[in-house]
Amino acid sequence: MPYLRTCPPQPEPIDCRILTAALDLFVENGYHNVSIHEVQKRAGVSIGSIYNYFGGKEGIAQALYKHILKELDDLVDSVVAEYASPWQQCASLIRQLFGYTETHRNIIAFIFHAKHNEFLSEDPLATLSQPFIKMRSIIKKGIECGEFIALDPWVMSASVFGGAIRLIQLRLDGMLDQPLPYYEEMLLKTIETGIRKP
Amino acid sequence: MPYLRTCPPQPEPIDCRILTAALDLFVENGYHNVSIHEVQKRAGVSIGSIYNYFGGKEGIAQALYKHILKELDDLVDSVVAEYASPWQQCASLIRQLFGYTETHRNIIAFIFHAKHNEFLSEDPLATLSQPFIKMRSIIKKGIECGEFIALDPWVMSASVFGGAIRLIQLRLDGMLDQPLPYYEEMLLKTIETGIRKP
DNA sequence: CAAAATAGAATGAATGTTCATTCTTGTCAA
DNA sequence: TTGACAAGAATGAACATTCATTCTATTTTG
């Protein structure tokens, strides 16, 4: 079951096994290159069970997407609760995303390295989901409270998170020799220098 | 024919018509959601012609990919030839990519907003292609000549181009109200501040 | 005239889904 | 306590559809 911060129940119920198997296959091969019979085999369940729980292939992907976005949302909430300053919130969030890219690779990949609109008909733009909205809200607060320079919030958001997302994708593509925490303070330094109000 | 800086021949030969039709359909719907008969109809050619010229569906995508990467490569070369300083090269490249995102949307989308490894078996990582290698080479020169701070080249590359790529994707997803040139100087300002050696 | 290009119907493998059947669990009545 | 029954979960073979590709016939070109 694709949790970031929780332990999966044991024994794992059928629906969780389907989601875990599907996540691994979708990330490894791309949604469209995975047949539902492959998910079935990897999860060790019957074809009919998949339809019973999720209504079909897209239903699996939709459930995965919502579930992982909820996990991300909780992560953003915890960061906001733990730190007072918008910069610290951004920095901590990037550190945690980098850490999870190393430890929960497929979960991060499913949200940050996929074209959801190619296989989801409902709400396929991750950037319109709660966690991303909250991330932009942190940026706006940073501008309002004078910690960040006052530029367009989309620009500021791209400046803060664009480089981090890029490194995550490069790591997932196998381009980087080191785990992401190796690069993290360097990246945070350039971001901070670029967006902090002098 | 998906050129950035050239005018297409008239009358357009069959292979160019196939590539143009496929580009539009692949970008609009995602490679896997487009059937070869749809490409056929949009290009106004026969099914057999497609196999004659490109060997199959993947052959079309591969030809598009190579062709557009060559266009990008030429763009990078022209920028390097026109400007002496690495920062000016980066800034000009980002400006031009933003401009082309507005005027040649599908060409930019095919390279910067797609998961090539889901439909190409040959060289599917754009970041390993010539234009991207040259972009990183500009970064390395910036570090060597002392214009940029001396951090890991992958980090610097993500800091310079990560935010720009993110804004391109947001624009392609319809998130931004304004055309990209509206945001460009703001973004360049934060990037430059973050990576310039004091 | 022969070779290459073009057209489009036919092909069959692959895929997502359905559906009849079986299994499991809980409830109720004797 | 046990057996019958009902409901829902689980199964997997069969099905319908779609798709990329092949093949055959025709047209065009050198």
Short mmCIF file of C-alpha atoms (C1' of nucleotides) in Angstrom, two decimals:
data_model
loop_
_atom_site.label_atom_id
_atom_site.label_comp_id
_atom_site.label_asym_id
_atom_site.label_seq_id
_atom_site.Cartn_x
_atom_site.Cartn_y
_atom_site.Cartn_z
CA MET A 1 0.00 0.00 0.00
CA PRO A 2 1.63 3.21 -1.09
CA TYR A 3 1.94 5.17 2.14
CA LEU A 4 4.68 7.70 2.78
CA ARG A 5 4.48 7.86 6.53
CA THR A 6 2.32 4.96 7.69
CA CYS A 7 2.86 1.22 7.91
CA PRO A 8 0.66 -0.94 5.73
CA PRO A 9 -1.86 -3.25 7.42
CA GLN A 10 -0.98 -6.94 7.62
CA PRO A 11 -2.20 -9.13 6.17
CA GLU A 12 -2.64 -6.75 3.28
CA PRO A 13 -6.22 -6.57 2.03
CA ILE A 14 -6.92 -7.23 -1.61
CA ASP A 15 -7.48 -3.64 -2.63
CA CYS A 16 -4.15 -2.59 -1.17
CA ARG A 17 -2.36 -5.41 -2.97
CA ILE A 18 -3.89 -4.31 -6.24
CA LEU A 19 -2.82 -0.70 -5.68
CA THR A 20 0.73 -1.63 -4.74
CA ALA A 21 1.14 -3.95 -7.70
CA ALA A 22 -0.33 -1.40 -10.08
CA LEU A 23 1.85 1.40 -8.76
CA ASP A 24 5.01 -0.59 -9.35
CA LEU A 25 3.97 -1.67 -12.84
CA PHE A 26 2.64 1.75 -13.92
CA VAL A 27 5.80 3.52 -12.79
CA GLU A 28 8.15 0.93 -14.29
CA ASN A 29 6.46 0.69 -17.66
CA GLY A 30 3.97 3.53 -18.03
CA TYR A 31 0.24 3.09 -17.57
CA HIS A 32 -0.47 2.27 -21.19
CA ASN A 33 2.13 -0.46 -21.43
CA VAL A 34 0.70 -2.36 -18.49
CA SER A 35 -2.21 -4.74 -19.04
CA ILE A 36 -4.71 -5.42 -16.36
CA HIS A 37 -3.77 -9.10 -16.47
CA GLU A 38 -0.25 -8.12 -15.43
CA VAL A 39 -1.61 -6.21 -12.45
CA GLN A 40 -3.74 -9.23 -11.63
CA LYS A 41 -0.74 -11.55 -11.62
CA ARG A 42 1.50 -9.31 -9.62
CA ALA A 43 -1.19 -8.66 -7.02
CA GLY A 44 -2.15 -12.32 -6.89
CA VAL A 45 -5.88 -11.67 -7.19
CA SER A 46 -8.57 -12.48 -9.71
CA ILE A 47 -9.47 -10.32 -12.68
CA GLY A 48 -13.01 -9.95 -11.38
CA SER A 49 -11.75 -8.62 -8.03
CA ILE A 50 -10.09 -5.73 -9.77
CA TYR A 51 -13.39 -4.76 -11.33
CA ASN A 52 -15.17 -5.38 -8.07
CA TYR A 53 -12.94 -2.92 -6.19
CA PHE A 54 -12.00 -0.36 -8.79
CA GLY A 55 -14.39 -0.69 -11.71
CA GLY A 56 -11.55 -1.08 -14.20
CA LYS A 57 -8.07 -0.03 -15.17
CA GLU A 58 -8.67 3.66 -14.92
CA GLY A 59 -10.32 3.16 -11.55
CA ILE A 60 -7.06 1.71 -10.23
CA ALA A 61 -5.07 4.65 -11.48
CA GLN A 62 -7.61 7.11 -10.11
CA ALA A 63 -7.55 5.48 -6.67
CA LEU A 64 -3.74 5.50 -6.66
CA TYR A 65 -3.63 9.13 -7.69
CA LYS A 66 -6.07 10.26 -5.01
CA HIS A 67 -4.41 8.16 -2.37
CA ILE A 68 -0.93 9.46 -3.10
CA LEU A 69 -2.11 13.05 -3.36
CA LYS A 70 -3.62 12.61 0.09
CA GLU A 71 -0.28 11.35 1.37
CA LEU A 72 1.41 14.39 -0.13
CA ASP A 73 -1.22 16.67 1.32
CA ASP A 74 -0.57 15.29 4.78
CA LEU A 75 3.14 15.83 4.25
CA VAL A 76 2.61 19.46 3.31
CA ASP A 77 0.34 19.94 6.34
CA SER A 78 2.94 18.47 8.69
CA VAL A 79 5.64 20.75 7.30
CA VAL A 80 3.42 23.81 7.66
CA ALA A 81 2.57 22.82 11.24
CA GLU A 82 6.21 22.27 12.16
CA TYR A 83 7.83 25.42 10.80
CA ALA A 84 6.76 29.03 11.09
CA SER A 85 8.55 30.69 8.22
CA PRO A 86 7.54 30.09 4.61
CA TRP A 87 11.17 29.56 3.58
CA GLN A 88 11.66 26.90 6.24
CA GLN A 89 8.47 25.26 5.12
CA CYS A 90 9.64 25.18 1.48
CA ALA A 91 13.11 23.96 2.40
CA SER A 92 11.80 21.23 4.64
CA LEU A 93 9.29 20.12 2.06
CA ILE A 94 11.99 19.85 -0.59
CA ARG A 95 14.23 17.92 1.82
CA GLN A 96 11.44 15.50 2.57
CA LEU A 97 10.50 15.04 -1.06
CA PHE A 98 14.16 14.29 -1.84
CA GLY A 99 14.28 11.79 1.00
CA TYR A 100 11.12 10.08 -0.13
CA THR A 101 12.38 9.95 -3.70
CA GLU A 102 15.14 7.72 -2.34
CA THR A 103 13.00 5.62 -0.01
CA HIS A 104 9.61 5.55 -1.73
CA ARG A 105 10.61 5.99 -5.32
CA ASN A 106 7.47 4.85 -7.07
CA ILE A 107 5.17 6.96 -4.92
CA ILE A 108 7.04 10.11 -5.80
CA ALA A 109 7.38 9.07 -9.44
CA PHE A 110 3.65 8.51 -9.83
CA ILE A 111 2.92 12.14 -9.02
CA PHE A 112 6.02 14.01 -10.15
CA HIS A 113 7.00 12.08 -13.27
CA ALA A 114 3.84 11.17 -15.13
CA LYS A 115 1.40 12.67 -17.57
CA HIS A 116 -1.81 12.05 -15.72
CA ASN A 117 -4.03 13.58 -18.36
CA GLU A 118 -3.11 10.70 -20.67
CA PHE A 119 -4.86 8.16 -18.47
CA LEU A 120 -7.13 9.94 -16.01
CA SER A 121 -10.34 11.60 -17.07
CA GLU A 122 -11.04 13.17 -13.67
CA ASP A 123 -8.92 16.04 -12.30
CA PRO A 124 -5.78 15.05 -14.18
CA LEU A 125 -3.75 18.15 -13.40
CA ALA A 126 -1.78 17.46 -10.25
CA THR A 127 -0.95 21.12 -10.00
CA LEU A 128 -4.63 21.81 -9.25
CA SER A 129 -4.72 19.32 -6.37
CA GLN A 130 -4.71 20.25 -2.69
CA PRO A 131 -1.05 19.65 -1.91
CA PHE A 132 0.12 21.77 -4.84
CA ILE A 133 -2.39 24.49 -3.97
CA LYS A 134 -1.00 24.50 -0.44
CA MET A 135 2.54 24.70 -1.75
CA ARG A 136 1.62 27.81 -3.71
CA SER A 137 -0.12 29.16 -0.64
CA ILE A 138 3.17 28.89 1.26
CA ILE A 139 4.81 30.92 -1.51
CA LYS A 140 2.10 33.57 -1.30
CA LYS A 141 2.56 33.84 2.45
CA GLY A 142 6.30 34.24 1.93
CA ILE A 143 5.61 37.16 -0.38
CA GLU A 144 3.01 38.73 1.93
CA CYS A 145 5.13 38.54 5.06
CA GLY A 146 8.11 40.02 3.20
CA GLU A 147 10.37 37.00 3.36
CA PHE A 148 10.34 36.52 -0.40
CA ILE A 149 10.68 39.12 -3.12
CA ALA A 150 7.37 40.30 -4.48
CA LEU A 151 7.03 38.73 -7.93
CA ASP A 152 4.22 36.84 -9.58
CA PRO A 153 3.33 33.81 -7.43
CA TRP A 154 3.58 31.40 -10.37
CA VAL A 155 7.08 32.61 -11.08
CA MET A 156 8.05 32.35 -7.46
CA SER A 157 6.56 28.89 -7.21
CA ALA A 158 8.47 27.76 -10.30
CA SER A 159 11.65 29.33 -8.88
CA VAL A 160 11.30 27.51 -5.59
CA PHE A 161 9.97 24.14 -6.68
CA GLY A 162 10.92 23.92 -10.37
CA GLY A 163 14.55 23.07 -9.77
CA ALA A 164 13.69 20.55 -7.09
CA ILE A 165 11.16 18.81 -9.30
CA ARG A 166 13.73 18.76 -12.08
CA LEU A 167 16.30 17.08 -9.85
CA ILE A 168 13.73 14.54 -8.70
CA GLN A 169 13.00 13.66 -12.31
CA LEU A 170 16.69 13.44 -13.19
CA ARG A 171 17.23 11.12 -10.25
CA LEU A 172 14.28 8.96 -11.26
CA ASP A 173 15.71 8.78 -14.81
CA GLY A 174 19.01 7.54 -13.42
CA MET A 175 21.02 10.64 -14.38
CA LEU A 176 22.46 11.45 -11.01
CA ASP A 177 25.22 9.40 -9.40
CA GLN A 178 24.38 10.41 -5.87
CA PRO A 179 21.23 10.19 -3.84
CA LEU A 180 19.25 13.43 -3.80
CA PRO A 181 20.17 14.44 -0.24
CA TYR A 182 23.72 14.90 -1.58
CA TYR A 183 22.53 17.76 -3.79
CA GLU A 184 19.94 19.19 -1.52
CA GLU A 185 21.76 21.92 0.40
CA MET A 186 23.43 23.17 -2.78
CA LEU A 187 20.08 23.49 -4.48
CA LEU A 188 18.43 25.11 -1.49
CA LYS A 189 21.23 27.65 -1.35
CA THR A 190 20.69 28.83 -4.92
CA ILE A 191 16.93 28.89 -4.51
CA GLU A 192 17.10 30.85 -1.29
CA THR A 193 19.55 33.36 -2.70
CA GLY A 194 17.33 33.89 -5.69
CA ILE A 195 14.04 34.45 -3.92
CA ARG A 196 14.86 35.98 -0.54
CA LYS A 197 14.13 39.62 -0.01
CA PRO A 198 17.46 41.35 0.73
CA MET B 1 6.57 19.97 -40.78
CA PRO B 2 7.64 20.77 -37.24
CA TYR B 3 10.39 23.35 -37.79
CA LEU B 4 11.19 26.07 -35.27
CA ARG B 5 13.08 28.43 -37.54
CA THR B 6 12.50 27.28 -41.10
CA CYS B 7 9.56 27.48 -43.42
CA PRO B 8 8.09 24.16 -44.50
CA PRO B 9 8.36 23.19 -48.18
CA GLN B 10 5.27 23.62 -50.35
CA PRO B 11 3.64 21.49 -51.47
CA GLU B 12 4.32 19.53 -48.33
CA PRO B 13 5.66 16.04 -49.07
CA ILE B 14 3.88 13.04 -47.62
CA ASP B 15 6.36 12.30 -44.87
CA CYS B 16 6.15 15.86 -43.59
CA ARG B 17 2.39 15.71 -43.57
CA ILE B 18 2.49 12.52 -41.56
CA LEU B 19 4.89 14.03 -39.04
CA THR B 20 2.86 17.19 -38.62
CA ALA B 21 -0.38 15.30 -38.17
CA ALA B 22 1.18 12.90 -35.72
CA LEU B 23 2.78 15.68 -33.70
CA ASP B 24 -0.53 17.45 -33.23
CA LEU B 25 -2.36 14.28 -32.30
CA PHE B 26 0.36 12.92 -30.00
CA VAL B 27 0.62 16.19 -28.10
CA GLU B 28 -3.13 16.69 -27.82
CA ASN B 29 -3.97 13.19 -26.71
CA GLY B 30 -0.79 11.36 -25.73
CA TYR B 31 0.91 8.85 -27.97
CA HIS B 32 -0.97 5.85 -26.61
CA ASN B 33 -4.39 7.37 -27.11
CA VAL B 34 -3.78 8.05 -30.80
CA SER B 35 -4.35 5.31 -33.34
CA ILE B 36 -2.44 5.13 -36.54
CA HIS B 37 -5.70 5.43 -38.51
CA GLU B 38 -6.25 8.81 -36.87
CA VAL B 39 -2.82 9.95 -38.00
CA GLN B 40 -3.67 8.62 -41.45
CA LYS B 41 -6.89 10.61 -41.65
CA ARG B 42 -5.41 13.83 -40.35
CA ALA B 43 -2.45 13.60 -42.72
CA GLY B 44 -4.64 12.60 -45.64
CA VAL B 45 -2.47 9.67 -46.71
CA SER B 46 -2.88 5.92 -46.87
CA ILE B 47 -2.08 3.51 -44.11
CA GLY B 48 0.47 1.78 -46.30
CA SER B 49 2.34 5.06 -46.85
CA ILE B 50 2.90 5.44 -43.17
CA TYR B 51 4.54 2.03 -43.04
CA ASN B 52 6.45 2.78 -46.19
CA TYR B 53 8.00 5.94 -44.73
CA PHE B 54 8.28 5.19 -41.05
CA GLY B 55 7.91 1.45 -40.57
CA GLY B 56 5.15 1.84 -38.01
CA LYS B 57 3.76 3.92 -35.21
CA GLU B 58 6.93 4.02 -33.17
CA GLY B 59 8.85 4.95 -36.29
CA ILE B 60 6.77 8.11 -36.59
CA ALA B 61 7.40 9.06 -33.00
CA GLN B 62 11.11 8.33 -33.34
CA ALA B 63 11.38 10.47 -36.47
CA LEU B 64 9.52 13.32 -34.78
CA TYR B 65 11.73 13.09 -31.73
CA LYS B 66 14.96 13.16 -33.69
CA HIS B 67 13.76 15.92 -35.93
CA ILE B 68 12.67 18.16 -33.09
CA LEU B 69 15.81 17.51 -31.08
CA LYS B 70 17.77 18.60 -34.14
CA GLU B 71 15.74 21.81 -34.25
CA LEU B 72 16.49 22.40 -30.59
CA ASP B 73 20.14 21.64 -31.15
CA ASP B 74 20.34 24.27 -33.87
CA LEU B 75 18.65 26.73 -31.55
CA VAL B 76 21.21 26.09 -28.82
CA ASP B 77 24.03 26.45 -31.34
CA SER B 78 22.70 29.77 -32.58
CA VAL B 79 22.44 31.11 -29.05
CA VAL B 80 25.97 30.01 -28.22
CA ALA B 81 27.25 31.65 -31.40
CA GLU B 82 25.44 34.91 -30.73
CA TYR B 83 26.36 35.54 -27.10
CA ALA B 84 29.69 35.32 -25.36
CA SER B 85 28.76 34.93 -21.74
CA PRO B 86 27.21 31.75 -20.39
CA TRP B 87 24.57 33.72 -18.50
CA GLN B 88 23.53 35.54 -21.65
CA GLN B 89 23.39 32.25 -23.47
CA CYS B 90 21.14 30.73 -20.79
CA ALA B 91 18.93 33.80 -20.63
CA SER B 92 18.54 34.00 -24.37
CA LEU B 93 17.79 30.31 -24.64
CA ILE B 94 15.09 30.56 -22.01
CA ARG B 95 13.61 33.60 -23.74
CA GLN B 96 13.52 31.77 -27.03
CA LEU B 97 12.02 28.63 -25.55
CA PHE B 98 9.32 30.78 -23.95
CA GLY B 99 8.64 32.46 -27.27
CA TYR B 100 8.45 29.18 -29.13
CA THR B 101 6.14 27.76 -26.47
CA GLU B 102 3.71 30.48 -27.52
CA THR B 103 4.25 30.19 -31.29
CA HIS B 104 5.10 26.52 -31.81
CA ARG B 105 3.37 24.97 -28.91
CA ASN B 106 3.30 21.34 -29.96
CA ILE B 107 6.99 21.26 -30.90
CA ILE B 108 8.01 22.40 -27.45
CA ALA B 109 5.44 20.16 -25.78
CA PHE B 110 6.70 17.05 -27.57
CA ILE B 111 10.12 17.42 -25.99
CA PHE B 112 9.49 19.19 -22.71
CA HIS B 113 6.17 17.67 -21.64
CA ALA B 114 6.23 14.00 -22.52
CA LYS B 115 7.47 10.71 -21.14
CA HIS B 116 9.43 9.45 -24.12
CA ASN B 117 10.50 6.24 -22.50
CA GLU B 118 6.87 5.10 -22.58
CA PHE B 119 6.81 4.96 -26.37
CA LEU B 120 10.38 5.09 -27.69
CA SER B 121 12.73 2.17 -27.39
CA GLU B 122 15.76 4.07 -28.72
CA ASP B 123 17.45 6.84 -26.73
CA PRO B 124 14.33 7.83 -24.84
CA LEU B 125 15.96 10.18 -22.36
CA ALA B 126 15.87 13.66 -23.84
CA THR B 127 18.31 14.84 -21.21
CA LEU B 128 20.97 12.66 -22.85
CA SER B 129 20.44 14.21 -26.28
CA GLN B 130 22.77 16.76 -27.90
CA PRO B 131 20.84 19.94 -27.15
CA PHE B 132 20.54 19.09 -23.45
CA ILE B 133 24.19 18.10 -23.29
CA LYS B 134 25.08 21.46 -24.81
CA MET B 135 22.87 23.26 -22.32
CA ARG B 136 24.78 21.61 -19.50
CA SER B 137 28.01 22.47 -21.22
CA ILE B 138 27.02 26.15 -21.09
CA ILE B 139 26.49 25.75 -17.36
CA LYS B 140 29.89 24.16 -16.93
CA LYS B 141 31.55 27.01 -18.82
CA GLY B 142 29.74 29.47 -16.59
CA ILE B 143 31.23 27.74 -13.57
CA GLU B 144 34.72 27.52 -15.09
CA CYS B 145 34.91 31.14 -16.15
CA GLY B 146 33.71 32.29 -12.74
CA GLU B 147 30.39 33.75 -13.83
CA PHE B 148 28.37 31.17 -11.87
CA ILE B 149 28.94 29.93 -8.36
CA ALA B 150 30.83 26.69 -8.21
CA LEU B 151 28.34 24.01 -7.32
CA ASP B 152 27.58 20.63 -8.81
CA PRO B 153 26.73 21.07 -12.51
CA TRP B 154 23.52 19.05 -12.21
CA VAL B 155 22.36 21.31 -9.41
CA MET B 156 23.28 24.41 -11.35
CA SER B 157 21.55 23.09 -14.43
CA ALA B 158 18.39 22.37 -12.47
CA SER B 159 18.60 25.83 -10.88
CA VAL B 160 18.90 27.53 -14.25
CA PHE B 161 16.57 25.49 -16.39
CA GLY B 162 14.29 23.75 -13.85
CA GLY B 163 12.13 26.75 -13.16
CA ALA B 164 11.88 27.60 -16.84
CA ILE B 165 10.84 24.09 -17.78
CA ARG B 166 8.31 24.16 -14.97
CA LEU B 167 6.76 27.37 -16.28
CA ILE B 168 6.67 25.95 -19.80
CA GLN B 169 4.77 22.94 -18.50
CA LEU B 170 2.38 25.10 -16.49
CA ARG B 171 1.69 27.17 -19.57
CA LEU B 172 1.10 24.09 -21.69
CA ASP B 173 -1.31 22.82 -19.01
CA GLY B 174 -3.27 26.05 -19.20
CA MET B 175 -2.38 27.22 -15.68
CA LEU B 176 -1.01 30.62 -16.57
CA ASP B 177 -3.21 33.52 -17.66
CA GLN B 178 -0.48 35.31 -19.52
CA PRO B 179 1.84 34.27 -22.30
CA LEU B 180 5.26 33.17 -21.06
CA PRO B 181 7.13 36.31 -22.14
CA TYR B 182 5.12 38.14 -19.46
CA TYR B 183 6.86 36.07 -16.75
CA GLU B 184 10.25 35.79 -18.36
CA GLU B 185 12.19 38.71 -16.90
CA MET B 186 10.88 37.98 -13.39
CA LEU B 187 12.04 34.40 -13.65
CA LEU B 188 15.39 35.31 -15.14
CA LYS B 189 15.94 37.76 -12.30
CA THR B 190 15.49 35.12 -9.60
CA ILE B 191 17.61 32.58 -11.48
CA GLU B 192 20.43 35.05 -12.07
CA THR B 193 20.44 36.21 -8.47
CA GLY B 194 20.59 32.64 -7.29
CA ILE B 195 23.45 31.41 -9.48
CA ARG B 196 25.67 34.41 -10.14
CA LYS B 197 28.94 34.60 -8.39
CA PRO B 198 28.93 37.76 -6.21
"C1'" DC C 1 8.30 -1.59 -68.85
"C1'" DA C 2 9.75 -2.36 -64.13
"C1'" DA C 3 10.21 -0.58 -59.73
"C1'" DA C 4 8.52 2.29 -56.27
"C1'" DA C 5 4.81 4.52 -54.12
"C1'" DT C 6 0.08 4.58 -52.80
"C1'" DA C 7 -4.43 2.97 -51.28
"C1'" DG C 8 -7.31 0.65 -48.20
"C1'" DA C 9 -9.38 -3.92 -46.93
"C1'" DA C 10 -8.19 -7.81 -44.22
"C1'" DT C 11 -5.88 -9.93 -40.39
"C1'" DG C 12 -5.16 -11.70 -35.84
"C1'" DA C 13 -2.99 -10.61 -31.45
"C1'" DA C 14 -3.76 -8.08 -27.41
"C1'" DT C 15 -6.55 -5.84 -24.28
"C1'" DG C 16 -10.21 -4.31 -21.09
"C1'" DT C 17 -14.39 -6.08 -19.59
"C1'" DT C 18 -18.26 -9.24 -18.64
"C1'" DC C 19 -20.66 -12.84 -16.55
"C1'" DA C 20 -21.75 -17.47 -14.80
"C1'" DT C 21 -20.07 -19.87 -11.14
"C1'" DT C 22 -17.98 -20.88 -6.79
"C1'" DC C 23 -16.52 -19.69 -2.28
"C1'" DT C 24 -16.87 -17.50 2.26
"C1'" DT C 25 -19.09 -15.52 6.01
"C1'" DG C 26 -22.79 -14.19 8.80
"C1'" DT C 27 -27.53 -14.80 10.31
"C1'" DC C 28 -31.45 -17.25 11.68
"C1'" DA C 29 -34.42 -20.98 12.91
"C1'" DA C 30 -35.16 -25.51 14.64
"C1'" DT D 1 -25.43 -26.68 18.26
"C1'" DT D 2 -26.17 -27.51 13.53
"C1'" DG D 3 -27.94 -26.91 9.09
"C1'" DA D 4 -30.06 -23.94 5.73
"C1'" DC D 5 -30.08 -19.78 3.52
"C1'" DA D 6 -28.73 -15.26 1.87
"C1'" DA D 7 -25.49 -11.88 0.61
"C1'" DG D 8 -21.37 -10.40 -0.93
"C1'" DA D 9 -16.68 -11.42 -2.38
"C1'" DA D 10 -13.77 -13.79 -5.41
"C1'" DT D 11 -12.72 -16.40 -9.55
"C1'" DG D 12 -11.23 -16.97 -14.30
"C1'" DA D 13 -12.81 -18.42 -18.91
"C1'" DA D 14 -15.02 -16.23 -22.49
"C1'" DC D 15 -16.14 -12.27 -24.98
"C1'" DA D 16 -16.14 -7.97 -27.77
"C1'" DT D 17 -13.49 -4.51 -29.37
"C1'" DT D 18 -9.50 -2.18 -30.82
"C1'" DC D 19 -5.34 -1.75 -32.76
"C1'" DA D 20 -0.89 -1.99 -35.37
"C1'" DT D 21 0.40 -4.32 -39.12
"C1'" DT D 22 0.24 -6.99 -43.39
"C1'" DC D 23 -1.15 -7.90 -47.85
"C1'" DT D 24 -2.92 -7.31 -52.45
"C1'" DA D 25 -4.19 -4.41 -56.10
"C1'" DT D 26 -3.60 -0.11 -58.43
"C1'" DT D 27 -1.24 4.01 -59.75
"C1'" DT D 28 2.79 6.72 -60.57
"C1'" DT D 29 7.45 7.57 -61.86
"C1'" DG D 30 11.88 7.17 -64.07
#
